[in-house]
Amino acid sequence: MLLLVLVLLLALILGGAGFAIHILWWIALAVLVVWVLGFVFTGSGGGSRRRWYRW
């Protein structure tokens, strides 16, 4: 009985981690798209070193 509970607990933990990692991949992809769009929309501003972000 204890072995069954441990196996079910392990499956629950690994399933939750897999879901969280899947969501993190989508977030990373969205950040990458925003980053690339920042380069596309700024273009070459006449040699000035403008940045599309405020850091």
mmCIF file of N, CA and C in Angstrom:
data_model
loop_
_atom_site.group_PDB
_atom_site.id
_atom_site.type_symbol
_atom_site.label_atom_id
_atom_site.label_comp_id
_atom_site.label_asym_id
_atom_site.label_seq_id
_atom_site.Cartn_x
_atom_site.Cartn_y
_atom_site.Cartn_z
ATOM 1 N N MET A 1 0.823 -1.197 0.000
ATOM 2 C CA MET A 1 0.000 0.000 0.000
ATOM 3 C C MET A 1 0.867 1.262 0.000
ATOM 4 N N LEU A 2 1.924 1.257 0.813
ATOM 5 C CA LEU A 2 2.821 2.409 0.871
ATOM 6 C C LEU A 2 3.511 2.630 -0.474
ATOM 7 N N LEU A 3 3.868 1.528 -1.137
ATOM 8 C CA LEU A 3 4.517 1.647 -2.441
ATOM 9 C C LEU A 3 3.583 2.285 -3.467
ATOM 10 N N LEU A 4 2.321 1.924 -3.425
ATOM 11 C CA LEU A 4 1.341 2.499 -4.346
ATOM 12 C C LEU A 4 1.183 3.997 -4.106
ATOM 13 N N VAL A 5 1.141 4.413 -2.856
ATOM 14 C CA VAL A 5 1.024 5.836 -2.520
ATOM 15 C C VAL A 5 2.264 6.594 -2.983
ATOM 16 N N LEU A 6 3.443 6.014 -2.803
ATOM 17 C CA LEU A 6 4.676 6.667 -3.242
ATOM 18 C C LEU A 6 4.725 6.800 -4.762
ATOM 19 N N VAL A 7 4.284 5.774 -5.476
ATOM 20 C CA VAL A 7 4.280 5.840 -6.935
ATOM 21 C C VAL A 7 3.293 6.900 -7.406
ATOM 22 N N LEU A 8 2.109 6.965 -6.805
ATOM 23 C CA LEU A 8 1.128 7.980 -7.183
ATOM 24 C C LEU A 8 1.621 9.384 -6.857
ATOM 25 N N LEU A 9 2.293 9.541 -5.727
ATOM 26 C CA LEU A 9 2.855 10.845 -5.357
ATOM 27 C C LEU A 9 3.949 11.263 -6.332
ATOM 28 N N LEU A 10 4.794 10.329 -6.724
ATOM 29 C CA LEU A 10 5.842 10.627 -7.696
ATOM 30 C C LEU A 10 5.242 11.010 -9.051
ATOM 31 N N ALA A 11 4.196 10.303 -9.468
ATOM 32 C CA ALA A 11 3.532 10.638 -10.734
ATOM 33 C C ALA A 11 2.908 12.027 -10.657
ATOM 34 N N LEU A 12 2.335 12.393 -9.530
ATOM 35 C CA LEU A 12 1.741 13.717 -9.359
ATOM 36 C C LEU A 12 2.801 14.813 -9.410
ATOM 37 N N ILE A 13 3.922 14.590 -8.752
ATOM 38 C CA ILE A 13 5.007 15.582 -8.743
ATOM 39 C C ILE A 13 5.591 15.749 -10.143
ATOM 40 N N LEU A 14 5.858 14.636 -10.823
ATOM 41 C CA LEU A 14 6.445 14.728 -12.164
ATOM 42 C C LEU A 14 5.458 15.321 -13.160
ATOM 43 N N GLY A 15 4.181 15.018 -13.016
ATOM 44 C CA GLY A 15 3.173 15.607 -13.894
ATOM 45 C C GLY A 15 3.070 17.108 -13.699
ATOM 46 N N GLY A 16 3.114 17.565 -12.450
ATOM 47 C CA GLY A 16 3.081 19.003 -12.157
ATOM 48 C C GLY A 16 4.315 19.713 -12.676
ATOM 49 N N ALA A 17 5.465 19.074 -12.529
ATOM 50 C CA ALA A 17 6.704 19.682 -13.024
ATOM 51 C C ALA A 17 6.686 19.755 -14.548
ATOM 52 N N GLY A 18 6.166 18.745 -15.199
ATOM 53 C CA GLY A 18 6.084 18.762 -16.649
ATOM 54 C C GLY A 18 5.174 19.873 -17.146
ATOM 55 N N PHE A 19 4.056 20.091 -16.451
ATOM 56 C CA PHE A 19 3.150 21.170 -16.826
ATOM 57 C C PHE A 19 3.814 22.521 -16.623
ATOM 58 N N ALA A 20 4.510 22.699 -15.503
ATOM 59 C CA ALA A 20 5.179 23.978 -15.222
ATOM 60 C C ALA A 20 6.279 24.243 -16.244
ATOM 61 N N ILE A 21 7.030 23.222 -16.608
ATOM 62 C CA ILE A 21 8.105 23.407 -17.584
ATOM 63 C C ILE A 21 7.519 23.732 -18.958
ATOM 64 N N HIS A 22 6.388 23.121 -19.290
ATOM 65 C CA HIS A 22 5.734 23.409 -20.563
ATOM 66 C C HIS A 22 5.294 24.874 -20.620
ATOM 67 N N ILE A 23 4.729 25.361 -19.530
ATOM 68 C CA ILE A 23 4.307 26.765 -19.471
ATOM 69 C C ILE A 23 5.525 27.693 -19.570
ATOM 70 N N LEU A 24 6.624 27.332 -18.915
ATOM 71 C CA LEU A 24 7.828 28.161 -18.971
ATOM 72 C C LEU A 24 8.392 28.233 -20.390
ATOM 73 N N TRP A 25 8.277 27.163 -21.169
ATOM 74 C CA TRP A 25 8.729 27.202 -22.560
ATOM 75 C C TRP A 25 7.911 28.200 -23.358
ATOM 76 N N TRP A 26 6.592 28.247 -23.139
ATOM 77 C CA TRP A 26 5.752 29.210 -23.864
ATOM 78 C C TRP A 26 6.069 30.642 -23.458
ATOM 79 N N ILE A 27 6.361 30.857 -22.171
ATOM 80 C CA ILE A 27 6.739 32.202 -21.713
ATOM 81 C C ILE A 27 8.069 32.616 -22.339
ATOM 82 N N ALA A 28 9.028 31.687 -22.384
ATOM 83 C CA ALA A 28 10.327 31.991 -22.992
ATOM 84 C C ALA A 28 10.171 32.307 -24.478
ATOM 85 N N LEU A 29 9.304 31.605 -25.163
ATOM 86 C CA LEU A 29 9.060 31.873 -26.569
ATOM 87 C C LEU A 29 8.447 33.262 -26.777
ATOM 88 N N ALA A 30 7.519 33.645 -25.905
ATOM 89 C CA ALA A 30 6.903 34.970 -26.016
ATOM 90 C C ALA A 30 7.935 36.073 -25.777
ATOM 91 N N VAL A 31 8.816 35.881 -24.800
ATOM 92 C CA VAL A 31 9.862 36.869 -24.525
ATOM 93 C C VAL A 31 10.815 36.977 -25.711
ATOM 94 N N LEU A 32 11.142 35.858 -26.329
ATOM 95 C CA LEU A 32 12.021 35.870 -27.503
ATOM 96 C C LEU A 32 11.383 36.641 -28.655
ATOM 97 N N VAL A 33 10.094 36.450 -28.867
ATOM 98 C CA VAL A 33 9.404 37.168 -29.944
ATOM 99 C C VAL A 33 9.419 38.667 -29.682
ATOM 100 N N VAL A 34 9.151 39.077 -28.441
ATOM 101 C CA VAL A 34 9.176 40.508 -28.111
ATOM 102 C C VAL A 34 10.575 41.078 -28.308
ATOM 103 N N TRP A 35 11.588 40.325 -27.932
ATOM 104 C CA TRP A 35 12.970 40.773 -28.069
ATOM 105 C C TRP A 35 13.335 40.969 -29.543
ATOM 106 N N VAL A 36 12.960 40.010 -30.391
ATOM 107 C CA VAL A 36 13.257 40.119 -31.817
ATOM 108 C C VAL A 36 12.468 41.272 -32.440
ATOM 109 N N LEU A 37 11.215 41.440 -32.061
ATOM 110 C CA LEU A 37 10.418 42.552 -32.586
ATOM 111 C C LEU A 37 11.009 43.897 -32.188
ATOM 112 N N GLY A 38 11.647 43.957 -31.034
ATOM 113 C CA GLY A 38 12.320 45.185 -30.630
ATOM 114 C C GLY A 38 13.427 45.571 -31.590
ATOM 115 N N PHE A 39 14.172 44.584 -32.086
ATOM 116 C CA PHE A 39 15.208 44.872 -33.066
ATOM 117 C C PHE A 39 14.611 45.267 -34.415
ATOM 118 N N VAL A 40 13.521 44.621 -34.793
ATOM 119 C CA VAL A 40 12.914 44.887 -36.100
ATOM 120 C C VAL A 40 12.332 46.295 -36.142
ATOM 121 N N PHE A 41 11.630 46.701 -35.089
ATOM 122 C CA PHE A 41 10.937 47.990 -35.115
ATOM 123 C C PHE A 41 11.849 49.186 -34.857
ATOM 124 N N THR A 42 12.994 48.991 -34.206
ATOM 125 C CA THR A 42 13.899 50.129 -34.005
ATOM 126 C C THR A 42 14.688 50.417 -35.269
ATOM 127 N N GLY A 43 15.102 49.377 -35.974
ATOM 128 C CA GLY A 43 15.860 49.578 -37.213
ATOM 129 C C GLY A 43 17.178 50.273 -36.939
ATOM 130 N N SER A 44 17.755 50.845 -37.979
ATOM 131 C CA SER A 44 18.986 51.606 -37.795
ATOM 132 C C SER A 44 18.595 53.075 -37.737
ATOM 133 N N GLY A 45 18.663 53.644 -36.559
ATOM 134 C CA GLY A 45 18.216 55.020 -36.359
ATOM 135 C C GLY A 45 19.281 56.032 -36.709
ATOM 136 N N GLY A 46 19.874 55.958 -37.865
ATOM 137 C CA GLY A 46 20.866 56.932 -38.291
ATOM 138 C C GLY A 46 22.152 56.870 -37.496
ATOM 139 N N GLY A 47 22.473 55.708 -36.970
ATOM 140 C CA GLY A 47 23.714 55.558 -36.229
ATOM 141 C C GLY A 47 23.581 55.908 -34.758
ATOM 142 N N SER A 48 22.444 56.412 -34.346
ATOM 143 C CA SER A 48 22.280 56.718 -32.926
ATOM 144 C C SER A 48 22.115 55.423 -32.150
ATOM 145 N N ARG A 49 22.502 55.452 -30.898
ATOM 146 C CA ARG A 49 22.444 54.245 -30.093
ATOM 147 C C ARG A 49 21.179 54.243 -29.248
ATOM 148 N N ARG A 50 20.041 54.409 -29.894
ATOM 149 C CA ARG A 50 18.771 54.353 -29.185
ATOM 150 C C ARG A 50 18.461 52.917 -28.814
ATOM 151 N N ARG A 51 17.748 52.778 -27.748
ATOM 152 C CA ARG A 51 17.312 51.454 -27.336
ATOM 153 C C ARG A 51 15.815 51.459 -27.195
ATOM 154 N N TRP A 52 15.191 50.302 -27.450
ATOM 155 C CA TRP A 52 13.750 50.228 -27.399
ATOM 156 C C TRP A 52 13.248 49.973 -25.991
ATOM 157 N N TYR A 53 14.183 49.758 -25.070
ATOM 158 C CA TYR A 53 13.794 49.556 -23.675
ATOM 159 C C TYR A 53 14.452 50.641 -22.833
ATOM 160 N N ARG A 54 14.052 50.794 -21.601
ATOM 161 C CA ARG A 54 14.511 51.919 -20.770
ATOM 162 C C ARG A 54 15.544 51.532 -19.737
ATOM 163 N N TRP A 55 16.182 50.378 -19.844
ATOM 164 C CA TRP A 55 17.128 49.965 -18.800
ATOM 165 C C TRP A 55 18.400 50.768 -18.926
#
